[in-house]
PDB file of C-alpha atoms in Angstrom:
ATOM      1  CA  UNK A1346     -20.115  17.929  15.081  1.00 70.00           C
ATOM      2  CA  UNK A1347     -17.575  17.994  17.776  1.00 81.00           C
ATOM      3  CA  UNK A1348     -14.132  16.148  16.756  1.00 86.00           C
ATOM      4  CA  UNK A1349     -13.846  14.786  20.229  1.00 92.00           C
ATOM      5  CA  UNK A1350     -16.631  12.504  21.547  1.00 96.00           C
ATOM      6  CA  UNK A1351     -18.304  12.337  18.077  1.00 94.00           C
ATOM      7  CA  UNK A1352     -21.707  11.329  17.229  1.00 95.00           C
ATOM      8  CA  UNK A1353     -20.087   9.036  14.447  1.00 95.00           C
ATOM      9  CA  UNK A1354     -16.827   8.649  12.225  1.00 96.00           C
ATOM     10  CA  UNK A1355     -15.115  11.692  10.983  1.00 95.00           C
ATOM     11  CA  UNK A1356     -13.802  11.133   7.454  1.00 97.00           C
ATOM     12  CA  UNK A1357     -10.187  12.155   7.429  1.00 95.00           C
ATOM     13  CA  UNK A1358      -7.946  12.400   4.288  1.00 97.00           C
ATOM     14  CA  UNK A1359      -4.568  11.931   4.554  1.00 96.00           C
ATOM     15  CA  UNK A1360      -1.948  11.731   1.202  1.00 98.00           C
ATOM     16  CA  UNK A1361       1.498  10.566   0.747  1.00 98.00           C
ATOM     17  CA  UNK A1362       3.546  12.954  -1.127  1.00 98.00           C
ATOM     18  CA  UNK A1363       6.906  11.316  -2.996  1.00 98.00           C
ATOM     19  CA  UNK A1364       9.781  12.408  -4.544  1.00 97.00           C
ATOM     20  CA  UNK A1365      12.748   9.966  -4.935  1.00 96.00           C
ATOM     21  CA  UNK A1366      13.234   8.048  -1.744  1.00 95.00           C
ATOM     22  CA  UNK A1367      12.170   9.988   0.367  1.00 97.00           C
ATOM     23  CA  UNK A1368       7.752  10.663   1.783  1.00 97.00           C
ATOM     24  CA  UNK A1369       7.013  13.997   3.136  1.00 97.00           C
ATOM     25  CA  UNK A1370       5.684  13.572   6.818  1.00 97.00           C
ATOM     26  CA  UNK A1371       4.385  16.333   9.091  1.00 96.00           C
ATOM     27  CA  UNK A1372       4.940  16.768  12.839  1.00 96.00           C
ATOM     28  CA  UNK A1373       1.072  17.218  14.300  1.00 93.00           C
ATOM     29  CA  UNK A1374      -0.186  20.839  16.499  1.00 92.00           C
ATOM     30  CA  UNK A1375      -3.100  19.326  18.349  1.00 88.00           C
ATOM     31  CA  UNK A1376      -4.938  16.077  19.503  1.00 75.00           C
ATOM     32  CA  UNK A1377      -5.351  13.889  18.956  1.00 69.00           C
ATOM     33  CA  UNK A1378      -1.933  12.997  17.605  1.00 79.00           C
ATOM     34  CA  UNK A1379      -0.159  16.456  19.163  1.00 89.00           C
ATOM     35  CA  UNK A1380       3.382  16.146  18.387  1.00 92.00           C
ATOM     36  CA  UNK A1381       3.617  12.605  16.354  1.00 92.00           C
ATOM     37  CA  UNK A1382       4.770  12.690  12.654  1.00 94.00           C
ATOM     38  CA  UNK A1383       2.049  12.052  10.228  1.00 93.00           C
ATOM     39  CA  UNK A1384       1.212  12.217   6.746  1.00 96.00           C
ATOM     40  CA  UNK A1385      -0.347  15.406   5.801  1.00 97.00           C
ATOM     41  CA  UNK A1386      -4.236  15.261   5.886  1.00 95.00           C
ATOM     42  CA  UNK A1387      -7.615  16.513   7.776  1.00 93.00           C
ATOM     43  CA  UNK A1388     -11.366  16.467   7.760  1.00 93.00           C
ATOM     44  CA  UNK A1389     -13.409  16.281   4.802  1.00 96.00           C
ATOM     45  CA  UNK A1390     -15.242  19.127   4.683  1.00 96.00           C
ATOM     46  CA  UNK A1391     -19.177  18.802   3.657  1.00 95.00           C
ATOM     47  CA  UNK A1392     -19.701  19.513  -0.001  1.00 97.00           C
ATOM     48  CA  UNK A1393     -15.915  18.286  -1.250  1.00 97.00           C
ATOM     49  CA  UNK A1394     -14.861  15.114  -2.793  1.00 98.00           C
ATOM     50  CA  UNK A1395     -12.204  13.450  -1.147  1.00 98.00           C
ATOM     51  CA  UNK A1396      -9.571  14.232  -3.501  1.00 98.00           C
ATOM     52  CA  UNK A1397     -11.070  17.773  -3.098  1.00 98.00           C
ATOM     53  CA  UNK A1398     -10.524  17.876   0.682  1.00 98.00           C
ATOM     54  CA  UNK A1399      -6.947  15.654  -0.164  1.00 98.00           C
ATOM     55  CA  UNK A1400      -5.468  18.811  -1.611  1.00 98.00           C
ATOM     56  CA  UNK A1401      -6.968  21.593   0.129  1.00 98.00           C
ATOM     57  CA  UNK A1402      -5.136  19.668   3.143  1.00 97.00           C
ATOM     58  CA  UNK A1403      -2.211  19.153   1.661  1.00 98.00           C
ATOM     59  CA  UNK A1404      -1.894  22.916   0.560  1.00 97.00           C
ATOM     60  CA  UNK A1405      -2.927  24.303   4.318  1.00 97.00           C
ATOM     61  CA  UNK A1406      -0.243  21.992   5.940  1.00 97.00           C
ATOM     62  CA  UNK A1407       2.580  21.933   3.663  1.00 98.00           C
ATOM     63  CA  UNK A1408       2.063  24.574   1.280  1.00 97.00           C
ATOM     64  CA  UNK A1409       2.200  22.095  -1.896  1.00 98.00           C
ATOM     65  CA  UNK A1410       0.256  21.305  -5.215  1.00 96.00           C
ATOM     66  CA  UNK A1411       0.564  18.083  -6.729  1.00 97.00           C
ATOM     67  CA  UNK A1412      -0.751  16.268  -9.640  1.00 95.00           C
ATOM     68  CA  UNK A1413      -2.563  13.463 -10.503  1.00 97.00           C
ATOM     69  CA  UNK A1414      -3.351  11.268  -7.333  1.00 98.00           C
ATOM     70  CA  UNK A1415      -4.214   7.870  -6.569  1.00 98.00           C
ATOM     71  CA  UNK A1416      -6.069   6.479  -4.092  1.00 98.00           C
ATOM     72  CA  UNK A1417      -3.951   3.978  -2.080  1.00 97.00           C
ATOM     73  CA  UNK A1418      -5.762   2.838   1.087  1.00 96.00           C
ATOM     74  CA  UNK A1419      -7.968   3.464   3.877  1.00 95.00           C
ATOM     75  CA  UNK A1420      -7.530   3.152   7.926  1.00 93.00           C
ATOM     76  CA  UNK A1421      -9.550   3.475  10.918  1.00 93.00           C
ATOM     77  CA  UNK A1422      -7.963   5.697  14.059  1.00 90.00           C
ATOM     78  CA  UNK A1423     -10.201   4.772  17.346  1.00 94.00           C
ATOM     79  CA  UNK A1424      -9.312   6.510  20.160  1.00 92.00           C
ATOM     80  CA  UNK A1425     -10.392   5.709  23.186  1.00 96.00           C
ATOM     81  CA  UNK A1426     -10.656   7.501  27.146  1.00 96.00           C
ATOM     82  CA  UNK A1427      -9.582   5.782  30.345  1.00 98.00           C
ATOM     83  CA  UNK A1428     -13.032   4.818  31.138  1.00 98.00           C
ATOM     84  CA  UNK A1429     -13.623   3.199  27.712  1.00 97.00           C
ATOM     85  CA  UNK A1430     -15.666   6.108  25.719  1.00 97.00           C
ATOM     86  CA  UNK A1431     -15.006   6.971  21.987  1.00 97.00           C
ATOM     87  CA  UNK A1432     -12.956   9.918  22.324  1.00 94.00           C
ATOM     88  CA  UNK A1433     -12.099  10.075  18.563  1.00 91.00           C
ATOM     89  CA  UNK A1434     -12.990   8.110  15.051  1.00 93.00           C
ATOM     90  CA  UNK A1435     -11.982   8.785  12.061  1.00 92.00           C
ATOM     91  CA  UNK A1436     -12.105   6.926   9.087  1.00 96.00           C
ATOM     92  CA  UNK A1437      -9.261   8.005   7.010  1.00 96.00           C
ATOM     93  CA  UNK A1438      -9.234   7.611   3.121  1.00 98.00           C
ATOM     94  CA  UNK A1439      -5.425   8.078   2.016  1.00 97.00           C
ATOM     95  CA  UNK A1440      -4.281   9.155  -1.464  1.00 98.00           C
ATOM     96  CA  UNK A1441      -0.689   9.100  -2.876  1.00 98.00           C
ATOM     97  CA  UNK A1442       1.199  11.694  -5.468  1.00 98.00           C
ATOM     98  CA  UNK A1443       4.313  12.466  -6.706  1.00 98.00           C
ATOM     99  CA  UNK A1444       5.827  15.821  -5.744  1.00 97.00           C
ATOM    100  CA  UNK A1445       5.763  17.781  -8.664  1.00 96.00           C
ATOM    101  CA  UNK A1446       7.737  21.086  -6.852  1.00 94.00           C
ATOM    102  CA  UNK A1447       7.719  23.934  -4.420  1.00 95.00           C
ATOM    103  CA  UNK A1448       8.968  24.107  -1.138  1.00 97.00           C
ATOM    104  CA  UNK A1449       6.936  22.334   2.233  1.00 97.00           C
ATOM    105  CA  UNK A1450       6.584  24.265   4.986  1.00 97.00           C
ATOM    106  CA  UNK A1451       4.123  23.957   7.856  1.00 97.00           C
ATOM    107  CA  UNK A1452       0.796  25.583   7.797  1.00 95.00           C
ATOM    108  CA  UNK A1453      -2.777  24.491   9.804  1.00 92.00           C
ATOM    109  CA  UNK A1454      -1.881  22.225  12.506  1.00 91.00           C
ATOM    110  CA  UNK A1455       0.958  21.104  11.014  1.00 95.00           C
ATOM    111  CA  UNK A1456       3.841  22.402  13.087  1.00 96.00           C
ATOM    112  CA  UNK A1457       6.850  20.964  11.412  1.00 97.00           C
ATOM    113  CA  UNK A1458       7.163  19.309   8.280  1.00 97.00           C
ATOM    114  CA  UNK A1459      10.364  16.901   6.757  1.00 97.00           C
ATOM    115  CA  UNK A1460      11.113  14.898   3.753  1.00 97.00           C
ATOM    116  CA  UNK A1461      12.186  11.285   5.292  1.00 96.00           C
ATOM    117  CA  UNK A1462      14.407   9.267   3.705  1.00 95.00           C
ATOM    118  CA  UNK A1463      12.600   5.546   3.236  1.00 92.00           C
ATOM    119  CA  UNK A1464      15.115   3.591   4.770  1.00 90.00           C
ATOM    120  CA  UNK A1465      14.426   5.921   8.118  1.00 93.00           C
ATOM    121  CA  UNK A1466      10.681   6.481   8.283  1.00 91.00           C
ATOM    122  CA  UNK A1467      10.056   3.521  11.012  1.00 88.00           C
ATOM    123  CA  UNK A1468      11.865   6.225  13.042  1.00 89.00           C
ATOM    124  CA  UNK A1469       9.412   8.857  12.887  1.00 86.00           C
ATOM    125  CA  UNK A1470       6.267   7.028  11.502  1.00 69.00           C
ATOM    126  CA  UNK A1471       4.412   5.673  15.001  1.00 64.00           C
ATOM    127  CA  UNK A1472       1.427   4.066  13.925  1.00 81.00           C
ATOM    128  CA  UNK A1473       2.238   1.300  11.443  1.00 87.00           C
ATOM    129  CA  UNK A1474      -0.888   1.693   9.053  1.00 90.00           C
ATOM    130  CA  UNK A1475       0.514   4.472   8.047  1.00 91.00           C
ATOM    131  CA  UNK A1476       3.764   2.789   7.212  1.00 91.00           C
ATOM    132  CA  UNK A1477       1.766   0.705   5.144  1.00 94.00           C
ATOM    133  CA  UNK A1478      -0.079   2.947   3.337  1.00 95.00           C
ATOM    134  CA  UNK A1479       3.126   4.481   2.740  1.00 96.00           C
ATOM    135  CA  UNK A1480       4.448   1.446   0.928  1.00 95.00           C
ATOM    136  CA  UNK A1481       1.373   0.822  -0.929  1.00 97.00           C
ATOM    137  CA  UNK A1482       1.877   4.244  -2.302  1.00 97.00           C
ATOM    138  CA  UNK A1483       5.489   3.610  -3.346  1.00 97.00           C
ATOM    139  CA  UNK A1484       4.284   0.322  -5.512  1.00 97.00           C
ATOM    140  CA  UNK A1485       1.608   2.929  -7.348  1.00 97.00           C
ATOM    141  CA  UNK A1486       4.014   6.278  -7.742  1.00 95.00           C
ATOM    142  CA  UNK A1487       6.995   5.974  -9.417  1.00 87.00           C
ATOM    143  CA  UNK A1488       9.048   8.980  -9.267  1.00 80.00           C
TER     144      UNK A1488
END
């Protein structure tokens, strides 16, 4: 199923990684968020869990492992064309971890990636469910 104009939703995963103040963020490669910060995440793939698909996205855009993770909200990104059409849907399931080492850097269509300090993130976090999944996550992971 194409990404663009879809049929239906596209389950995306996204997970916010944490280490003391700060949430690792990644600069998107391609639409439909091409060049905004994000947190790290993709498609589910058919056949994998979403905690499955959480960390095989995590791993091909930052190039980290965490452990145990949590799941800590959920979000729908509709995107629509100039002439009102469903250009993209997904419905993103987000997960939160603590970083347990390793260094990021970007992989998949990730092309940067930076730990953000809390007390900055409204700088480089544009869509504000995001922000709050981000604080959800911080009231589950202590680290």
């Amino acid at each position: 199923m194409s990404r663009e104009y879809p049929l239906r939703p596209i389950v995306g995963i996204g997970v916010v990684v944490l280490r003391p103040a700060e949430v690792l963020l990644i600069r998107r490669g391609r639409p439909p968020a091409e060049g905004s910060w994000s947190l790290p995440g993709g498609g589910q793939k058919l056949g994998e869990t979403a905690e499955e698909a959480a960390r095989r996205e995590l791993r091909e855009e930052t190039g980290l492992e965490v452990g145990a993770m949590l799941l800590a909200g959920h979000a729908d990104s509709i995107t629509r064309d100039p002439d009102g059409r469903i250009r993209f849907h997904y419905t993103i399931i987000d997960f939160a971890a603590a970083w347990t080492g390793g260094v990021a850097r970007p992989g998949g269509d990730a092309k940067e990636v930076r730990w953000i300090n809390f007390d900055i993130i409204h700088e480089y976090l544009v869509w504000n469910k995001a922000r709050d999944v981000v604080a959800i996550a911080r009231t589950l992971i202590k680290c």
